[in-house]
Coordinates of C-alpha atoms and ligand atoms in Angstrom, one line a residue:
Chain A
M1 CA -61.8 35.1 -88.0
D2 CA -60.8 38.6 -88.4
D3 CA -57.7 39.0 -90.7
F4 CA -56.0 41.6 -88.6
F5 CA -56.3 39.5 -85.4
F6 CA -55.1 36.4 -87.2
S7 CA -52.0 38.2 -88.6
L8 CA -51.2 39.5 -85.2
V9 CA -51.5 36.1 -83.6
L10 CA -49.2 34.6 -86.3
A11 CA -46.6 37.3 -85.9
G12 CA -46.9 36.9 -82.1
I13 CA -46.3 33.2 -82.3
S14 CA -43.4 33.4 -84.5
V15 CA -41.5 36.1 -82.6
G16 CA -42.6 34.3 -79.5
A17 CA -40.8 31.2 -80.8
V18 CA -37.7 33.2 -81.3
Y19 CA -37.9 34.5 -77.7
A20 CA -38.3 30.9 -76.6
L21 CA -35.1 30.0 -78.4
V22 CA -33.3 32.9 -76.6
A23 CA -34.8 31.8 -73.3
L24 CA -33.7 28.3 -73.9
G25 CA -30.2 29.5 -74.6
L26 CA -30.2 31.5 -71.3
N27 CA -31.5 28.3 -69.5
L28 CA -28.6 26.2 -70.8
T29 CA -25.9 28.3 -69.1
F30 CA -28.1 28.8 -66.1
W31 CA -28.3 25.1 -65.6
T32 CA -24.5 24.6 -65.6
T33 CA -23.3 27.8 -63.9
R34 CA -26.3 29.9 -62.7
A35 CA -24.9 32.6 -65.0
L36 CA -26.8 34.0 -68.0
N37 CA -25.1 35.1 -71.1
F38 CA -26.5 38.5 -71.8
G39 CA -24.2 38.8 -74.8
Q40 CA -26.7 36.6 -76.7
G41 CA -28.4 39.5 -78.4
S42 CA -25.1 40.5 -80.1
L43 CA -24.5 36.9 -81.0
M44 CA -27.9 36.8 -82.8
M45 CA -27.0 40.0 -84.7
L46 CA -23.5 38.9 -85.5
C47 CA -24.6 35.5 -86.8
A48 CA -27.1 37.1 -89.2
M49 CA -24.5 39.8 -90.2
L50 CA -21.8 37.2 -90.8
T51 CA -24.2 35.1 -92.9
V52 CA -25.0 38.1 -95.1
H53 CA -21.3 39.0 -95.5
L54 CA -20.0 35.5 -96.1
A55 CA -22.8 35.0 -98.7
A56 CA -21.7 38.3 -100.3
Q57 CA -18.2 36.9 -100.6
G58 CA -19.7 34.4 -103.0
L59 CA -20.1 31.5 -100.5
A60 CA -23.1 29.2 -101.0
L61 CA -25.9 30.3 -98.6
L62 CA -25.8 27.1 -96.6
L63 CA -22.1 27.3 -96.2
A64 CA -22.4 30.9 -95.1
V65 CA -24.9 29.9 -92.5
L66 CA -22.6 27.1 -91.2
G67 CA -19.6 29.3 -91.3
A68 CA -21.4 32.0 -89.2
L69 CA -22.6 29.4 -86.7
F70 CA -19.1 28.0 -86.4
I71 CA -17.7 31.5 -85.5
I72 CA -20.6 32.1 -83.1
G73 CA -19.9 28.8 -81.4
G74 CA -16.2 29.9 -81.0
L75 CA -17.4 33.1 -79.4
G76 CA -19.4 31.0 -77.0
I77 CA -16.1 29.4 -75.8
F78 CA -14.5 32.9 -75.6
I79 CA -17.4 34.2 -73.5
E80 CA -17.2 31.3 -71.1
R81 CA -13.4 31.5 -70.7
F82 CA -13.0 35.3 -70.4
A83 CA -16.4 36.8 -69.4
V84 CA -17.9 34.2 -67.1
R85 CA -15.3 31.9 -65.6
P86 CA -13.3 34.8 -64.1
A87 CA -16.5 36.4 -62.8
L88 CA -17.6 33.2 -61.1
K89 CA -14.3 32.9 -59.1
G90 CA -15.8 34.6 -56.1
A91 CA -18.7 32.6 -54.6
G92 CA -22.0 34.2 -55.3
S93 CA -20.5 36.9 -57.6
M94 CA -22.8 38.5 -60.1
G95 CA -19.9 40.0 -62.2
W96 CA -21.1 38.0 -65.2
V97 CA -24.0 40.4 -65.7
V98 CA -21.7 43.2 -66.5
S99 CA -19.0 41.2 -68.3
T100 CA -21.4 39.3 -70.7
L101 CA -23.4 42.5 -71.4
G102 CA -20.2 44.4 -71.9
F103 CA -18.9 41.7 -74.3
G104 CA -22.1 42.0 -76.2
I105 CA -21.8 45.8 -76.5
F106 CA -18.2 45.3 -77.6
L107 CA -19.3 42.9 -80.4
Q108 CA -21.9 45.4 -81.5
G109 CA -19.2 48.0 -81.8
V110 CA -17.0 45.7 -83.8
A111 CA -19.8 44.7 -86.1
A112 CA -20.7 48.4 -86.7
K113 CA -17.0 49.1 -87.5
W114 CA -16.6 46.2 -89.9
F115 CA -19.9 45.9 -91.6
G116 CA -21.1 49.5 -91.2
A117 CA -24.0 50.7 -89.1
Q118 CA -26.7 50.5 -91.9
A119 CA -29.2 47.7 -92.1
V120 CA -28.4 45.2 -94.8
A121 CA -30.9 42.9 -96.5
F122 CA -31.0 39.4 -95.3
P123 CA -31.2 36.7 -98.0
D124 CA -34.0 34.1 -98.1
I125 CA -32.6 30.9 -96.6
L126 CA -35.4 28.4 -97.1
F127 CA -38.5 30.2 -98.2
S128 CA -39.1 33.7 -99.4
A129 CA -41.5 36.1 -97.8
Q130 CA -43.9 35.3 -100.7
D131 CA -44.2 31.6 -99.9
Y132 CA -47.6 30.9 -98.2
V133 CA -49.6 27.9 -97.2
S134 CA -53.3 28.1 -96.4
V135 CA -54.4 27.2 -92.9
F136 CA -58.1 27.6 -91.8
G137 CA -58.6 29.6 -94.9
Q138 CA -55.9 32.1 -93.9
Y139 CA -52.6 32.6 -95.6
V140 CA -49.7 31.7 -93.3
S141 CA -46.2 32.7 -94.3
L142 CA -43.9 29.6 -94.5
Q143 CA -41.2 31.7 -92.9
Y144 CA -43.3 32.0 -89.8
L145 CA -44.1 28.3 -89.8
V146 CA -40.4 27.4 -90.1
V147 CA -39.5 29.6 -87.2
L148 CA -42.1 27.9 -85.0
L149 CA -41.2 24.4 -86.1
V150 CA -37.5 25.0 -85.6
A151 CA -38.1 26.4 -82.1
V152 CA -40.4 23.5 -81.1
A153 CA -38.1 20.9 -82.5
L154 CA -35.1 22.3 -80.7
I155 CA -36.9 22.5 -77.5
L156 CA -38.2 18.9 -77.8
L157 CA -34.7 17.7 -78.7
L158 CA -33.2 19.4 -75.7
E159 CA -35.8 18.0 -73.3
L160 CA -35.2 14.5 -74.7
F161 CA -31.4 15.0 -74.3
V162 CA -31.7 16.2 -70.7
R163 CA -34.2 13.6 -69.6
K164 CA -33.2 10.5 -71.5
T165 CA -29.4 10.5 -71.9
V166 CA -26.6 10.0 -69.5
W167 CA -25.0 13.3 -70.7
G168 CA -28.2 15.1 -70.0
Q169 CA -28.3 13.7 -66.5
A170 CA -24.7 14.8 -66.2
V171 CA -25.7 18.4 -67.1
H172 CA -28.4 18.2 -64.5
A173 CA -25.8 16.9 -62.0
V174 CA -23.5 19.8 -62.7
S175 CA -26.3 22.2 -62.1
L176 CA -27.2 20.6 -58.7
D177 CA -23.7 20.2 -57.3
P178 CA -20.6 20.8 -59.5
E179 CA -18.2 19.7 -56.8
L180 CA -19.9 16.4 -56.3
A181 CA -20.2 16.0 -60.1
G182 CA -16.4 16.5 -60.5
V183 CA -15.6 14.0 -57.7
Q184 CA -17.8 11.5 -59.5
G185 CA -15.7 11.8 -62.7
I186 CA -18.2 13.9 -64.6
P187 CA -16.2 16.3 -66.9
V188 CA -17.6 19.5 -65.3
R189 CA -15.5 22.0 -67.3
R190 CA -16.3 20.4 -70.6
I191 CA -20.0 20.4 -69.8
I192 CA -20.0 24.1 -68.8
L193 CA -18.1 24.9 -72.0
G194 CA -20.6 22.8 -74.0
S195 CA -23.5 24.7 -72.5
F196 CA -22.0 28.0 -73.6
I197 CA -21.3 26.7 -77.1
A198 CA -24.9 25.3 -77.3
S199 CA -26.4 28.5 -75.9
S200 CA -24.5 30.7 -78.4
L201 CA -25.5 28.4 -81.3
L202 CA -29.2 28.8 -80.1
A203 CA -28.7 32.5 -80.2
G204 CA -27.2 32.3 -83.6
V205 CA -30.1 30.2 -84.9
A206 CA -32.6 32.6 -83.3
G207 CA -30.8 35.5 -85.0
L208 CA -31.0 33.9 -88.4
L209 CA -34.7 33.1 -87.9
I210 CA -35.7 36.6 -86.8
A211 CA -33.5 38.2 -89.5
Q212 CA -35.3 36.0 -92.0
I213 CA -38.7 37.3 -90.9
G214 CA -37.6 40.9 -90.7
G215 CA -35.7 40.8 -93.9
T216 CA -32.9 43.1 -92.7
V217 CA -30.3 43.1 -90.0
D218 CA -28.2 45.9 -88.5
P219 CA -25.7 46.1 -85.6
A220 CA -28.3 47.3 -83.1
F221 CA -30.5 44.4 -83.7
G222 CA -30.8 41.7 -81.0
F223 CA -30.5 43.9 -78.0
D224 CA -34.2 44.1 -77.0
L225 CA -34.6 40.5 -78.2
V226 CA -32.3 39.2 -75.5
L227 CA -34.2 41.3 -72.9
L228 CA -37.5 39.8 -74.1
G229 CA -36.0 36.3 -74.2
F230 CA -35.0 36.9 -70.6
V231 CA -38.5 38.0 -69.7
A232 CA -39.8 34.8 -71.4
A233 CA -37.3 32.7 -69.4
V234 CA -38.3 34.2 -66.0
F235 CA -42.0 34.1 -66.9
G236 CA -41.9 30.4 -67.8
G237 CA -39.6 29.6 -64.9
M238 CA -35.8 29.9 -65.2
G239 CA -34.3 26.6 -66.2
S240 CA -37.5 25.0 -67.5
S241 CA -37.5 24.2 -71.3
V242 CA -41.3 24.0 -71.4
G243 CA -41.4 27.2 -69.5
A244 CA -39.1 28.8 -72.1
L245 CA -41.5 27.8 -74.9
V246 CA -44.7 28.9 -73.1
G247 CA -43.0 32.0 -71.8
G248 CA -41.8 32.9 -75.3
L249 CA -45.2 32.4 -76.8
V250 CA -47.0 34.4 -74.1
V251 CA -44.6 37.3 -74.4
G252 CA -44.7 37.2 -78.2
L253 CA -48.5 37.0 -78.4
T254 CA -49.3 39.6 -75.8
S255 CA -46.8 42.1 -77.1
K256 CA -48.0 41.8 -80.7
L257 CA -51.7 42.0 -79.7
V258 CA -51.1 45.0 -77.4
G259 CA -49.0 46.5 -80.2
G260 CA -51.7 45.9 -82.8
Y261 CA -54.8 47.0 -80.8
I262 CA -53.4 49.6 -78.3
S263 CA -50.1 51.1 -79.3
T264 CA -46.8 49.8 -80.6
A265 CA -45.2 51.9 -78.0
A266 CA -46.7 49.6 -75.3
E267 CA -45.4 46.5 -77.1
H268 CA -42.4 46.0 -74.9
A269 CA -43.7 47.7 -71.8
I270 CA -46.5 45.0 -71.6
A271 CA -43.8 42.3 -71.5
F272 CA -42.2 43.8 -68.5
A273 CA -45.6 44.3 -66.9
L274 CA -46.2 40.6 -67.4
L275 CA -42.8 39.9 -65.8
M276 CA -43.5 41.9 -62.7
A277 CA -47.0 40.4 -62.3
M278 CA -45.4 36.9 -62.5
L279 CA -42.7 37.8 -60.0
A280 CA -45.3 39.1 -57.6
L281 CA -47.6 36.1 -57.9
R282 CA -45.3 33.2 -58.5
P283 CA -41.6 34.1 -58.2
Q284 CA -40.4 30.8 -59.5
G285 CA -42.2 31.3 -62.8
L286 CA -44.9 29.2 -64.4
F287 CA -43.0 25.9 -64.6
G288 CA -40.1 26.7 -62.2
R289 CA -39.4 24.0 -59.7
I290 CA -39.0 24.6 -56.0
E291 CA -36.0 22.7 -54.8
V292 CA -36.6 19.3 -53.1
S293 CA -34.5 19.2 -50.0
K294 CA -34.5 17.9 -46.5
A295 CA -31.6 18.9 -44.3
Chain B
M1 CA -2.3 2.1 -53.5
L2 CA -2.4 5.6 -52.2
E3 CA 0.6 7.7 -51.2
V4 CA 0.5 11.2 -49.7
E5 CA 3.8 13.0 -49.1
G6 CA 4.5 16.2 -47.2
L7 CA 1.0 17.6 -47.9
S8 CA 0.0 21.1 -46.8
V9 CA -3.5 22.6 -47.3
S10 CA -4.4 26.1 -46.4
Y11 CA -7.6 28.2 -46.8
G12 CA -6.3 31.7 -46.9
A13 CA -4.9 32.3 -43.5
V14 CA -6.2 29.0 -42.0
Q15 CA -3.5 26.3 -42.3
A16 CA -5.6 23.1 -42.2
L17 CA -2.9 20.5 -42.9
T18 CA 0.9 20.8 -42.4
D19 CA 3.4 18.2 -43.8
V20 CA 1.0 15.2 -43.7
S21 CA 2.3 11.9 -45.1
L22 CA 0.4 8.7 -45.4
S23 CA 0.7 5.5 -47.3
A24 CA -2.1 3.0 -47.8
A25 CA -1.5 -0.3 -49.6
A26 CA -4.0 -1.9 -52.0
G27 CA -6.4 -4.1 -50.1
S28 CA -5.9 -2.3 -46.8
T29 CA -8.2 -0.1 -44.8
T30 CA -6.8 3.0 -43.1
A31 CA -8.6 5.0 -40.4
V32 CA -7.9 8.8 -40.3
L33 CA -8.8 9.9 -36.8
G34 CA -9.0 13.2 -35.1
A35 CA -11.2 15.7 -33.2
N36 CA -13.4 18.3 -34.9
G37 CA -11.2 20.6 -37.1
A38 CA -8.2 18.3 -37.0
G39 CA -8.1 18.2 -40.8
K40 CA -9.6 14.8 -41.7
S41 CA -11.9 16.2 -44.3
S42 CA -9.2 18.5 -45.7
L43 CA -7.0 15.5 -46.2
L44 CA -9.6 13.5 -48.1
R45 CA -10.6 16.6 -50.1
A46 CA -7.0 17.3 -51.0
I47 CA -6.7 13.7 -52.2
S48 CA -9.8 14.2 -54.4
G49 CA -8.6 17.5 -55.8
I50 CA -11.1 19.8 -54.2
A51 CA -9.0 21.4 -51.5
P52 CA -6.3 23.9 -52.2
I53 CA -2.9 22.1 -52.0
G54 CA 0.0 24.3 -50.9
A55 CA 2.8 21.7 -51.0
G56 CA 3.4 18.0 -51.2
C57 CA 2.3 15.3 -53.6
I58 CA -0.4 12.6 -54.0
R59 CA 0.2 9.4 -55.9
L60 CA -2.5 6.9 -57.0
D61 CA -1.0 3.5 -57.9
G62 CA 2.4 5.2 -58.3
Q63 CA 1.1 7.9 -60.6
D64 CA 1.4 11.5 -59.5
V65 CA -2.0 13.1 -59.6
T66 CA -1.3 16.3 -57.6
R67 CA -2.0 18.6 -60.5
L68 CA -4.9 16.7 -62.0
S69 CA -8.5 17.9 -61.8
P70 CA -11.0 16.1 -59.6
Q71 CA -12.6 14.4 -62.6
A72 CA -9.3 13.2 -63.9
R73 CA -8.5 11.7 -60.5
A74 CA -11.9 10.1 -60.4
R75 CA -11.2 8.5 -63.7
H76 CA -8.0 7.1 -62.2
G77 CA -10.2 5.1 -59.9
L78 CA -10.7 7.4 -57.0
A79 CA -14.1 7.5 -55.2
H80 CA -15.1 9.9 -52.4
A81 CA -18.1 9.9 -50.2
M82 CA -18.0 13.5 -49.0
E83 CA -18.8 15.0 -45.7
G84 CA -22.4 16.3 -45.3
R85 CA -24.4 13.6 -47.0
R86 CA -23.7 14.9 -50.5
L87 CA -25.8 13.4 -53.2
F88 CA -28.0 14.8 -56.0
R89 CA -31.0 15.4 -53.8
Q90 CA -33.5 16.2 -56.6
M91 CA -32.6 13.0 -58.5
N92 CA -34.1 9.7 -57.4
V93 CA -32.1 6.9 -55.9
E94 CA -31.7 5.0 -59.2
E95 CA -30.7 8.1 -61.1
N96 CA -27.9 8.8 -58.6
L97 CA -26.7 5.2 -58.9
R98 CA -26.9 5.3 -62.7
L99 CA -24.9 8.5 -62.9
A100 CA -22.2 7.2 -60.5
W101 CA -22.0 4.0 -62.5
S102 CA -21.9 5.7 -65.9
F103 CA -18.8 7.8 -65.1
G104 CA -17.1 5.1 -63.1
A105 CA -15.0 2.1 -64.3
R106 CA -18.1 0.2 -65.5
S107 CA -16.4 -3.1 -64.8
T108 CA -19.8 -4.7 -64.0
P109 CA -22.8 -4.3 -66.4
W110 CA -25.4 -1.8 -65.2
A111 CA -28.2 -4.4 -64.5
A112 CA -25.9 -6.6 -62.4
A113 CA -24.4 -3.6 -60.5
L114 CA -27.9 -2.3 -59.6
E115 CA -29.0 -5.7 -58.5
D116 CA -26.0 -6.0 -56.3
V117 CA -26.8 -2.7 -54.6
Y118 CA -30.4 -3.7 -54.0
A119 CA -29.3 -7.1 -52.7
R120 CA -27.1 -5.4 -50.1
F121 CA -29.6 -2.7 -49.2
P122 CA -33.1 -4.0 -49.9
I123 CA -34.7 -0.8 -48.6
L124 CA -33.2 1.1 -51.6
A125 CA -35.1 -1.1 -54.1
Q126 CA -38.3 0.0 -52.5
K127 CA -37.2 3.7 -52.6
S128 CA -35.6 3.5 -56.1
R129 CA -37.9 6.2 -57.6
I130 CA -37.9 8.6 -54.7
A131 CA -35.9 11.8 -54.7
S132 CA -32.9 10.9 -52.7
G133 CA -33.1 14.1 -50.7
L134 CA -36.3 12.9 -49.1
L135 CA -34.8 9.6 -47.7
S136 CA -33.8 9.2 -44.1
G137 CA -30.3 9.9 -43.1
G138 CA -29.4 6.3 -42.9
Q139 CA -30.9 5.5 -46.3
Q140 CA -29.1 8.5 -47.8
Q141 CA -25.8 7.2 -46.4
M142 CA -26.6 3.8 -48.1
V143 CA -27.1 5.5 -51.4
I144 CA -23.9 7.5 -51.0
L145 CA -21.9 4.5 -50.2
S146 CA -23.4 2.5 -53.0
C147 CA -22.7 5.4 -55.4
T148 CA -19.0 5.1 -54.5
T149 CA -18.7 1.3 -54.7
I150 CA -20.8 1.0 -57.9
R151 CA -18.0 2.9 -59.6
S152 CA -15.6 0.0 -58.8
P153 CA -13.0 2.3 -57.3
R154 CA -9.4 1.4 -56.6
V155 CA -9.1 3.9 -53.9
L156 CA -12.2 4.7 -51.8
L157 CA -12.4 7.7 -49.4
L158 CA -15.2 7.8 -46.8
D159 CA -15.7 10.9 -44.7
E160 CA -17.5 10.1 -41.4
P161 CA -19.9 7.5 -42.7
S162 CA -21.4 7.0 -39.3
L163 CA -22.1 10.7 -38.5
G164 CA -25.6 11.2 -37.1
L165 CA -26.8 7.6 -37.5
A166 CA -28.4 5.2 -35.0
P167 CA -26.0 2.4 -33.7
L168 CA -27.9 -0.3 -35.6
I169 CA -27.5 1.5 -39.0
V170 CA -23.8 2.3 -38.1
R171 CA -23.2 -1.4 -37.7
Q172 CA -24.9 -2.1 -41.0
I173 CA -22.9 0.6 -42.8
Y174 CA -19.6 -0.6 -41.3
A175 CA -20.3 -4.2 -42.2
F176 CA -20.9 -3.1 -45.8
I177 CA -17.6 -1.2 -45.8
A178 CA -15.7 -4.1 -44.4
G179 CA -17.2 -6.4 -46.9
F180 CA -16.3 -4.1 -49.8
A181 CA -12.7 -3.7 -48.5
R182 CA -12.3 -7.5 -48.3
D183 CA -13.9 -8.4 -51.6
S184 CA -12.6 -5.6 -53.9
G185 CA -8.9 -5.3 -53.1
A186 CA -9.3 -1.5 -53.1
T187 CA -7.5 0.9 -50.8
V188 CA -10.0 2.2 -48.3
V189 CA -9.5 5.3 -46.2
I190 CA -12.1 6.2 -43.6
A191 CA -12.1 9.5 -41.7
E192 CA -13.9 9.1 -38.4
Q193 CA -14.1 10.9 -35.1
M194 CA -15.4 7.7 -33.4
A195 CA -12.0 5.9 -33.3
S196 CA -13.3 2.8 -31.7
I197 CA -15.7 2.0 -34.6
A198 CA -13.3 2.8 -37.4
L199 CA -10.4 0.8 -35.9
Q200 CA -12.6 -2.3 -35.8
V201 CA -12.6 -2.5 -39.6
A202 CA -9.2 -0.7 -40.2
D203 CA -5.8 -2.4 -40.5
R204 CA -4.0 0.8 -39.8
G205 CA -4.8 4.2 -38.2
C206 CA -3.4 7.7 -38.4
A207 CA -4.4 10.3 -35.9
L208 CA -4.4 14.0 -36.9
R209 CA -4.0 16.8 -34.4
R210 CA -4.3 20.4 -35.6
G211 CA -3.4 19.5 -39.1
R212 CA -0.4 17.3 -38.3
V213 CA 0.1 13.6 -38.1
A214 CA 0.2 12.9 -34.3
L215 CA 0.4 9.2 -34.4
T216 CA 0.3 6.2 -36.8
G217 CA 0.2 2.5 -36.2
T218 CA -1.7 -0.7 -36.7
A219 CA -5.3 -0.7 -35.5
T220 CA -4.5 -3.0 -32.6
E221 CA -1.6 -0.9 -31.5
L222 CA -3.8 2.2 -31.5
L223 CA -6.7 0.5 -29.8
R224 CA -4.4 -0.8 -27.1
G225 CA -2.5 2.5 -26.7
G226 CA -5.6 4.3 -25.4
L227 CA -5.5 6.7 -28.3
A228 CA -8.9 8.1 -27.5
A229 CA -7.8 9.5 -24.2
T230 CA -4.6 11.1 -25.5
Y231 CA -5.5 12.5 -28.9
L232 CA -9.2 12.9 -29.5
Ligands
ATP1 N1 -13.5 25.8 -47.0 C1 -12.8 26.2 -45.8 N2 -12.5 27.5 -45.7 C2 -11.8 27.9 -44.6 N3 -11.4 27.1 -43.6 C3 -11.7 25.8 -43.7 C4 -12.5 25.3 -44.8 N4 -12.6 24.0 -44.6 C5 -12.0 23.7 -43.5 N5 -11.5 24.8 -42.9 C6 -10.7 24.8 -41.6 O1 -9.7 23.8 -41.7 C7 -9.6 23.1 -40.5 C8 -9.7 21.6 -40.7 O2 -11.1 21.4 -41.1 P1 -11.6 20.0 -41.6 O3 -13.0 20.1 -42.1 O4 -10.6 19.3 -42.5 O5 -11.6 19.2 -40.2 P2 -12.2 17.8 -39.8 O6 -11.2 17.0 -39.1 O7 -12.9 17.2 -41.0 O8 -13.4 18.2 -38.7 P3 -14.8 17.6 -38.5 O9 -14.6 16.3 -37.7 O10 -15.5 18.6 -37.7 O11 -15.4 17.3 -39.8 C9 -10.6 23.7 -39.6 O12 -10.0 24.6 -38.7 C10 -11.6 24.4 -40.5 O13 -12.2 25.5 -39.8
MG2 MG1 -14.8 16.6 -41.5

């Protein structure tokens, strides 16, 4: 196999895995509220920035990561309470698009003010960029492998949780009919809050993974990632975990291949072209379900 | 035991209930009667915590729950079969039952509770893996009722359980309700337009007219008083 092609495929799969994580995070809040948290991009950035800065204060790297994730989870609560809940008051309101995006931009500004607008180096968490294993006679960066494994593992865990546990079923119930869920004693508010915390944590993890690959992080980082994660989610079928994974990988691979062989300028454009083609051919996405109903 | 005192409900400019009071003892069945738009569903929804309460209070077994969320009330032993055949349509029959049981009182183990449902409605055992939204109206009503009773409620609210069903199924459903009321010792409240059916299983009745209590009495009094002609 040609080395250039192989390196593009690898890069595509690993960024695709990150898009899949972002898509999964978008799915989580979509399940419970039909709202998407577009502030995810800034949470990715902030999680990586906070990790760098906590580590710079002399904290052990693992503690810095946990501390950053803790803060990001807290911001998830804040977003649900102040950006999404008020926006969902009116039935069918789409105010959350603006409020979550706006909160993301606000976080970006805060990060630039506190940490400066320059890119900072991101430390090696598990492996350094020099760690390789050999697969099919090709060198594969361990960092890329870790990204892929973490993404696949999280997606499998989430699927197991939703399909096999009572709480997973309760999440499904909240997505289908929150009023009925409440009347049946399901703690709707807590489940919604939980979905925002989990989605923020997913964004945080995705941010750490991508910062790890890129090696640096700056306040502007994360913005196009959330857009591409959104493309992946819609492509795979909004709300489907398998769809998030497949969508993420397809978007990651095509954009890297197009970027490598045609032009890097077309990298993101091709993702949106994919999105439009999917919307025209199959609006519910690859794995999207059409609702079962009978009046 | 359910007590409602001076309850008012309004949706913006529409006043659905005005100063409604009602008391239903444990082990009794109460029929809430009234024409379309009289406020029956609003009353049940206010008791469940899903209609906007303007004034008044609601007590379950003596405890004031007026300010509690629907899920907190449900945990106090309230169950509500809502208007409009509400169930989780994409989930199959057993998943609906399992979810209802999981967040209920769990006084019977799951296997026994499920077996009991299937013994009462054998057709549901055959349909257990089918998406509940695809069942017939009568079968859906059986699932909905079973979802409320499987939670072992102390107060059970039923909103027009007979609506749109064939007479034979209506009889089966009402026999089930009467059996549950007799065996469980729960407080049962049934909202119905068809006064004659509901008063057959009820001990007491309460007729609403334009959001106010127009008449209350025992079922026999109401049946004898020609209530249908005057109020419905
Ligand atoms: N969500 C709502 N928003 C606005 N008005 C409402 C709402 N729900 C009910 N109403 C109004 O409140 C009044 C009482 O309605 P309710 O549904 O309680 O009556 P009902 O006795 O259950 O009638 P039916 O037998 O037709 O079910 C009606 O005038 C209705 O239009
Ligand atoms: Mg009604």
